[in-house]
XYZ file of C-alpha atoms in Angstrom:
458
model
C -50.410 4.374 69.697
C -52.682 5.924 66.893
C -56.014 4.068 65.941
C -56.458 1.781 62.891
C -59.441 4.123 61.354
C -61.338 7.221 62.065
C -64.819 7.891 60.768
C -65.673 11.716 60.006
C -69.053 12.567 59.717
C -69.855 15.777 57.922
C -73.299 16.821 57.760
C -73.472 19.630 54.901
C -71.340 21.777 53.111
C -72.170 24.878 55.368
C -73.731 25.073 58.831
C -77.159 26.663 58.318
C -77.547 24.905 55.035
C -80.046 22.194 56.567
C -79.636 18.537 56.306
C -82.079 15.475 57.138
C -81.801 14.748 60.813
C -82.024 11.006 60.051
C -78.912 11.380 58.293
C -77.132 12.369 61.341
C -78.450 9.139 63.024
C -77.066 7.037 60.767
C -73.612 8.712 60.862
C -73.750 8.099 64.328
C -74.455 4.045 64.292
C -71.867 3.933 61.751
C -69.368 4.631 64.298
C -68.721 8.343 63.551
C -65.947 9.434 65.683
C -66.350 13.224 64.819
C -68.502 15.759 63.572
C -67.203 18.649 61.366
C -68.820 21.536 59.360
C -67.699 24.280 57.615
C -69.489 27.552 58.910
C -68.507 29.680 56.162
C -66.434 30.928 53.328
C -65.596 33.561 50.623
C -67.637 32.442 48.112
C -70.404 34.825 48.877
C -68.205 37.832 48.308
C -66.447 40.185 50.737
C -69.274 41.754 52.145
C -69.792 39.023 55.298
C -65.664 39.720 55.997
C -65.698 43.493 55.882
C -68.955 43.898 57.685
C -68.246 40.981 60.084
C -71.954 39.670 59.626
C -73.028 35.967 58.923
C -74.738 34.936 55.410
C -76.869 32.782 57.580
C -80.222 33.311 59.802
C -79.695 32.634 63.627
C -82.563 30.481 63.058
C -81.016 28.137 60.230
C -77.962 27.878 62.483
C -79.699 27.096 65.195
C -81.537 24.445 63.645
C -78.571 22.777 62.615
C -76.214 23.312 66.229
C -79.361 21.545 68.243
C -79.183 18.365 66.243
C -75.323 18.439 66.345
C -74.810 19.302 69.553
C -77.190 16.419 70.871
C -75.551 14.060 68.332
C -72.315 14.588 69.622
C -73.177 14.669 73.217
C -74.992 10.966 72.986
C -71.977 9.927 71.047
C -69.410 11.421 73.191
C -67.409 12.629 70.467
C -65.967 16.327 69.326
C -67.866 18.666 67.102
C -66.207 21.333 64.923
C -67.191 24.409 63.154
C -64.738 26.205 61.301
C -65.360 29.574 59.467
C -68.115 30.582 62.001
C -70.374 33.247 61.330
C -69.327 33.242 57.278
C -66.164 35.180 57.439
C -64.561 33.824 60.336
C -64.169 36.875 62.072
C -64.301 37.497 65.957
C -67.746 38.642 65.828
C -68.872 35.535 63.912
C -67.128 33.268 66.501
C -68.888 35.049 69.226
C -71.995 34.327 67.489
C -72.010 31.069 66.732
C -70.663 30.883 70.524
C -73.557 32.691 71.943
C -76.109 30.279 70.151
C -74.586 27.240 71.026
C -74.385 28.561 75.015
C -77.952 28.780 74.646
C -78.768 25.639 73.310
C -76.269 23.598 75.513
C -78.083 25.538 78.257
C -81.885 24.836 76.951
C -80.878 21.220 75.995
C -79.072 20.492 79.735
C -75.870 19.648 77.599
C -72.663 19.700 79.360
C -70.241 20.188 76.839
C -66.523 22.054 76.833
C -66.345 24.725 74.291
C -63.361 26.064 72.729
C -63.269 29.284 70.872
C -60.177 30.022 68.357
C -59.869 33.631 66.980
C -58.390 34.482 63.865
C -59.012 38.094 63.320
C -54.994 40.474 62.875
C -54.637 43.753 63.734
C -53.123 45.879 61.009
C -50.253 47.032 63.045
C -49.210 44.254 63.964
C -49.336 42.655 60.219
C -47.295 45.887 59.481
C -44.428 44.583 61.326
C -44.367 41.489 59.723
C -44.695 43.255 56.351
C -41.920 45.418 56.948
C -39.459 41.849 58.460
C -40.442 40.425 54.770
C -42.869 37.727 56.416
C -46.141 38.420 53.959
C -46.278 37.489 50.370
C -48.480 37.896 47.662
C -50.696 35.183 46.302
C -51.338 35.670 42.384
C -52.737 37.965 40.548
C -51.850 40.601 43.280
C -48.469 42.074 43.789
C -46.672 43.665 46.722
C -48.606 44.632 49.895
C -48.357 48.412 51.319
C -48.737 49.362 54.669
C -52.219 51.547 53.851
C -53.873 48.792 52.052
C -53.891 46.692 55.579
C -55.140 50.168 57.313
C -58.063 50.488 55.069
C -59.346 46.814 55.717
C -62.514 46.948 58.183
C -61.620 43.058 58.943
C -58.449 41.023 58.374
C -58.642 37.229 59.352
C -55.753 34.444 59.072
C -56.879 30.878 57.849
C -55.722 28.571 60.186
C -54.739 25.087 59.540
C -55.649 21.970 61.300
C -53.166 22.573 64.432
C -55.038 25.577 66.613
C -58.113 22.846 66.176
C -55.881 20.056 67.271
C -54.551 22.165 70.248
C -58.347 23.011 71.484
C -59.300 19.636 71.254
C -56.232 18.228 73.315
C -56.806 20.685 75.760
C -60.244 19.065 76.346
C -62.546 20.713 74.225
C -65.659 18.798 73.262
C -67.095 21.800 71.033
C -64.395 23.760 68.640
C -65.862 26.946 67.137
C -63.004 27.871 64.964
C -62.679 31.606 63.251
C -61.354 31.296 59.393
C -60.235 27.998 58.857
C -59.660 26.262 55.618
C -62.097 24.143 54.492
C -60.194 20.944 54.904
C -58.679 21.937 58.050
C -61.922 21.421 59.927
C -62.510 17.798 58.884
C -58.859 16.868 58.792
C -57.847 17.647 62.410
C -59.444 15.120 64.646
C -58.034 12.284 62.213
C -54.418 13.712 62.333
C -54.696 14.363 66.173
C -55.553 10.418 66.588
C -52.449 9.304 64.244
C -54.091 8.993 60.574
C -51.714 9.499 57.899
C -51.167 13.022 56.214
C -52.122 12.005 52.785
C -55.256 9.873 53.018
C -56.508 12.396 55.766
C -55.924 16.023 53.847
C -57.588 14.134 50.480
C -60.420 12.238 52.391
C -60.940 16.339 54.055
C -61.058 18.013 50.482
C -63.364 15.231 49.306
C -66.037 15.657 52.003
C -65.529 19.249 52.541
C -68.762 19.949 50.784
C -71.019 17.497 52.475
C -72.715 15.497 49.707
C -71.268 17.723 46.959
C -69.194 14.462 46.064
C -72.673 12.098 46.064
C -74.904 11.614 43.324
C -77.359 13.767 45.041
C -76.148 16.836 47.227
C -79.337 17.837 48.091
C -80.261 14.545 50.683
C -77.256 15.251 53.561
C -73.768 14.844 54.077
C -71.176 11.955 54.042
C -68.892 9.512 56.052
C -65.421 9.534 55.488
C -63.406 6.480 56.835
C -59.685 7.180 57.091
C -57.087 4.589 57.675
C -53.571 3.734 57.130
C -53.884 2.881 53.216
C -56.615 5.541 52.302
C -60.320 6.107 52.593
C -63.932 5.263 52.063
C -66.267 8.196 51.300
C -70.488 6.707 52.149
C -73.209 8.633 51.791
C -75.265 8.973 54.913
C -78.420 8.604 53.011
C -79.365 4.864 52.054
C -80.774 5.779 48.913
C -77.867 8.018 47.736
C -74.545 7.079 46.117
C -71.013 7.925 45.807
C -69.112 7.036 42.750
C -65.170 6.936 41.602
C -66.554 9.708 39.157
C -68.386 11.502 41.806
C -65.464 11.743 44.319
C -62.548 12.048 42.106
C -64.491 15.103 40.872
C -64.541 17.061 44.057
C -60.667 17.428 43.181
C -61.970 19.833 40.455
C -64.201 22.059 42.865
C -62.385 25.422 43.722
C -59.215 24.414 42.967
C -56.251 25.514 40.677
C -54.985 22.442 39.970
C -57.004 18.732 40.377
C -54.344 17.212 41.526
C -52.390 19.466 43.917
C -53.576 21.683 46.795
C -51.710 23.764 49.426
C -52.841 23.941 52.364
C -50.816 25.786 55.545
C -48.825 23.142 56.306
C -47.871 21.598 52.790
C -49.413 20.180 49.748
C -52.294 17.440 49.041
C -50.876 15.909 45.930
C -52.995 12.921 44.301
C -51.467 12.454 41.274
C -51.077 9.129 42.112
C -54.898 8.426 43.704
C -57.178 5.698 42.550
C -60.426 5.625 42.869
C -62.518 2.176 43.046
C -66.069 1.458 43.859
C -66.434 -1.134 46.640
C -70.245 -1.518 45.975
C -73.079 0.505 44.146
C -72.447 3.448 46.783
C -69.267 3.532 48.587
C -65.825 4.586 46.897
C -62.198 3.551 48.086
C -59.464 6.238 47.152
C -55.709 5.071 47.993
C -52.483 6.664 46.895
C -52.799 9.829 48.208
C -49.690 11.507 49.395
C -48.865 14.874 51.527
C -45.390 17.117 50.845
C -44.737 19.237 53.928
C -43.856 22.848 53.554
C -40.373 23.907 53.827
C -42.067 27.114 54.947
C -45.489 27.232 57.163
C -47.739 29.856 55.909
C -51.172 31.214 56.536
C -53.245 32.777 54.006
C -54.747 36.752 54.850
C -57.706 37.639 53.628
C -58.912 41.319 54.037
C -62.045 43.311 52.893
C -62.093 47.231 52.891
C -65.274 49.460 52.018
C -65.007 50.315 48.163
C -67.910 52.851 47.991
C -71.451 53.281 48.778
C -74.233 51.703 46.219
C -77.807 52.536 45.114
C -79.481 50.438 42.931
C -82.195 50.666 40.247
C -84.184 47.776 38.124
C -86.631 48.386 35.493
C -88.054 45.847 32.588
C -88.141 46.193 29.053
C -90.583 44.570 26.850
C -90.883 46.993 23.859
C -89.798 45.159 21.003
C -88.245 47.883 19.072
C -85.712 48.704 22.188
C -85.201 44.975 22.439
C -84.237 44.748 19.125
C -81.465 47.506 19.723
C -80.410 46.883 23.575
C -77.269 47.128 23.423
C -77.182 50.504 21.414
C -80.058 51.616 24.129
C -77.745 50.482 26.965
C -75.006 52.561 25.452
C -77.434 55.430 24.924
C -78.593 55.473 28.618
C -74.822 55.368 29.981
C -73.813 58.221 27.703
C -76.917 60.393 28.335
C -76.911 59.347 31.678
C -73.245 60.952 32.061
C -74.344 64.011 30.323
C -77.292 64.949 32.791
C -75.129 63.836 36.032
C -72.185 66.305 34.588
C -74.819 68.916 33.834
C -76.978 68.767 37.238
C -74.928 67.223 40.147
C -71.506 68.477 38.628
C -69.961 65.883 38.676
C -67.196 64.237 36.668
C -66.877 60.399 35.610
C -64.020 59.562 38.089
C -66.499 60.561 40.919
C -68.911 57.657 40.326
C -69.362 54.260 38.657
C -72.277 52.717 36.742
C -72.564 49.496 35.822
C -75.844 48.512 33.507
C -76.445 45.127 32.994
C -79.175 43.166 30.522
C -80.639 40.425 32.403
C -82.343 38.432 29.921
C -80.007 39.502 27.410
C -76.191 39.089 28.235
C -76.201 40.209 32.187
C -73.898 37.028 32.971
C -71.702 36.389 30.084
C -71.735 39.808 28.630
C -69.751 40.100 25.006
C -69.057 36.253 25.302
C -72.510 35.247 25.576
C -72.876 33.160 22.217
C -77.206 33.284 21.933
C -76.940 37.219 20.785
C -80.533 37.299 19.366
C -83.136 39.730 20.701
C -85.121 38.325 23.978
C -88.571 38.416 24.658
C -88.256 40.874 27.593
C -84.684 42.093 29.367
C -84.776 43.369 33.048
C -82.102 46.419 33.563
C -80.474 46.816 36.709
C -78.815 50.059 37.453
C -75.775 49.796 40.019
C -73.922 53.058 40.961
C -71.086 52.874 42.782
C -69.832 56.240 44.745
C -67.649 57.591 47.917
C -70.764 58.228 49.673
C -73.956 57.065 49.708
C -75.991 60.416 48.668
C -74.047 60.993 46.246
C -74.887 57.417 44.833
C -78.395 57.645 45.179
C -78.451 61.281 43.763
C -77.193 59.703 40.317
C -79.322 56.867 40.448
C -82.138 59.209 40.798
C -81.129 61.393 37.487
C -81.026 57.896 35.791
C -84.678 57.324 36.639
C -86.586 59.168 33.929
C -83.853 57.683 31.580
C -84.850 54.554 32.534
C -88.247 54.754 32.376
C -89.001 56.997 29.413
C -85.334 57.024 27.319
C -86.385 56.104 23.469
C -83.509 54.656 20.737
C -82.035 57.269 18.657
C -84.857 56.400 15.425
C -88.026 56.712 17.579
C -90.316 59.031 17.550
C -92.010 58.982 20.561
C -91.188 58.171 24.360
C -91.765 54.609 25.330
C -92.628 53.541 28.966
C -90.961 50.623 30.221
C -91.692 49.299 33.874
C -90.463 49.845 37.652
C -90.691 47.009 39.695
C -90.966 48.871 42.939
C -91.315 52.149 44.636
C -89.168 54.168 45.114
C -87.148 52.659 42.071
C -84.120 52.937 44.014
C -82.422 50.826 46.957
C -79.865 52.093 48.846
C -77.726 48.923 49.295
C -74.991 50.641 52.110
C -71.161 50.097 51.845
C -69.596 47.809 49.131
C -66.803 45.872 50.268
C -63.707 44.470 48.038
C -61.184 41.864 48.795
C -57.573 43.371 48.924
C -55.771 40.864 50.756
C -54.942 37.575 48.812
C -51.435 36.995 50.665
C -49.579 34.656 52.794
C -47.896 35.229 56.074
C -44.767 33.099 57.248
C -45.242 31.871 60.713
C -43.168 29.894 62.748
C -45.827 28.463 65.034
C -48.991 27.435 63.218
C -50.873 28.616 66.253
C -49.453 31.871 66.963
C -51.773 33.898 64.880
C -54.895 32.702 66.588
C -55.905 33.002 70.151
C -58.209 30.437 72.232
C -60.480 30.640 75.095
C -62.164 28.025 76.710
C -65.617 27.622 78.255
C -66.090 24.726 80.524
C -69.149 22.319 80.854
C -71.667 24.134 83.385
C -74.370 21.547 83.137
C -74.804 17.570 83.547
C -74.696 15.536 80.187
C-alpha cells in the first residue's frame, strides 16, 4: 500500500555549495521523508570527468555532509547523493564514501551506506556498439570504437532504478555515481508509490534547491508529492516560491520547456498548472510521464585533447585599444610567423586562442557594444599535443604580448603581465566526445552497487 504523500528535502543545488543549517532543521520539522542532493554535473566542463577529480574541496563536502548525515540519522530518513565527486566517476564515489565513513565514525552514527558505481569499460561498450545498442544524440554522429578507447573515463547516467534498489536493500545513505539530477530526488517517492508524473516534475523543479525560489542564496526547498500533484515550499521562511519561479525552472537546462527525457521515459508538463497556495508556497497539478518503449542510459566520456599553457597581459594604451581587434589579428599573424621560424612548427601542430576581456571576450563578434574600452585583458591560450610545445609557443608570444605595436606606431608600447613567470601551464585539456545513449533491458545492469553495514550505534 502506498503513502498518501512524500516530502523530499533538497538542501542545495550541489553538495558542497553550502546552506544555512537552520533550513535543514526546518525541513525536518515539516516532516521530510528523504534528503536528496546532487553532487555534480557536466556544467563545469570535461576536466572533472576526464581527470576523475572533484570540483569541490573535501572541506566543503565534509561541512555539508556532517549536517546532512546528522539530520538523516536523527529523523531516521534516507540521504541520497547523486553524481558524487562532480563527474560521477568511481573515484568520485569512493572519495565521497571515504568522507562519509570518517564522519560516521567521528559522530558515532550507525548508518548503512550503499555506493553505486557508474563507470563503463570501453571494451564492453564496443561490443554493445557493434550490436547496434548505442545511438548518437544531436549534434554528434555515429560512434566508433577508437573514440571509446580514447576516453580516459566513461560513465553511464543512471535513472532512479539503481538508487531505489539500494534503498530497498536497506541503505540509509546512497552515494551514486553519475545520475540524472531528477533521479536523485525522484527515487524515494517512486519507491513509496507516488505517481510518476508529479514525482518526476517535482524532482525537476527541486533539482537545484533554491533556484526555483525568489532568493536562491538562502537554502533549499521541500517538495510534497501526492496522488494529484505536488507543492513546493522554501526552507527559509523569509523566501518565497511563486508560480513564475517554479514554472521557470522547466526552462533551465532543457531543450524543450514542456518535455524532458529521462532514462525511463519523458516528463510532459504541457498540461501542468501552477497555483499559489499562499505568498510562499506553490501547488502544481496536471503533470504527466510517458514511459519509454526502450529504456536508455546516456553515456558521457572525455578524452585528452592536448596540453595547455596560459598567458595574460593587460593593455591600457588608448591607441592600441582604439584598434584592439587589428592588434589582436596582428598578434596572431606575427606569432605564427615567429613560431614557424624559431620552433619549426606549422599551424596544424598547435592552436592559439586570443580573447580580449573588457572588449568582446564573451560574445565575440556578436557583441553589440563595439566601442573602445578603457582597458583590456588579453588572454592567450595555447594548446598542443604536449606541454613543452604549448609552453614554447606561449614563450615565443611573450615579447609580442608585451611590446607589439600597431602597424602605424613608430615606437614599442609596454603592456603589463600581472604575474611572473608570464606563462602558466594548465596541464592536460579534456573534451567531451560522447553524447550517446545505450539501450538496456535492465535499468540496473550497467551499474555496480556495494553495501557497507553500520558498525556504530545511532
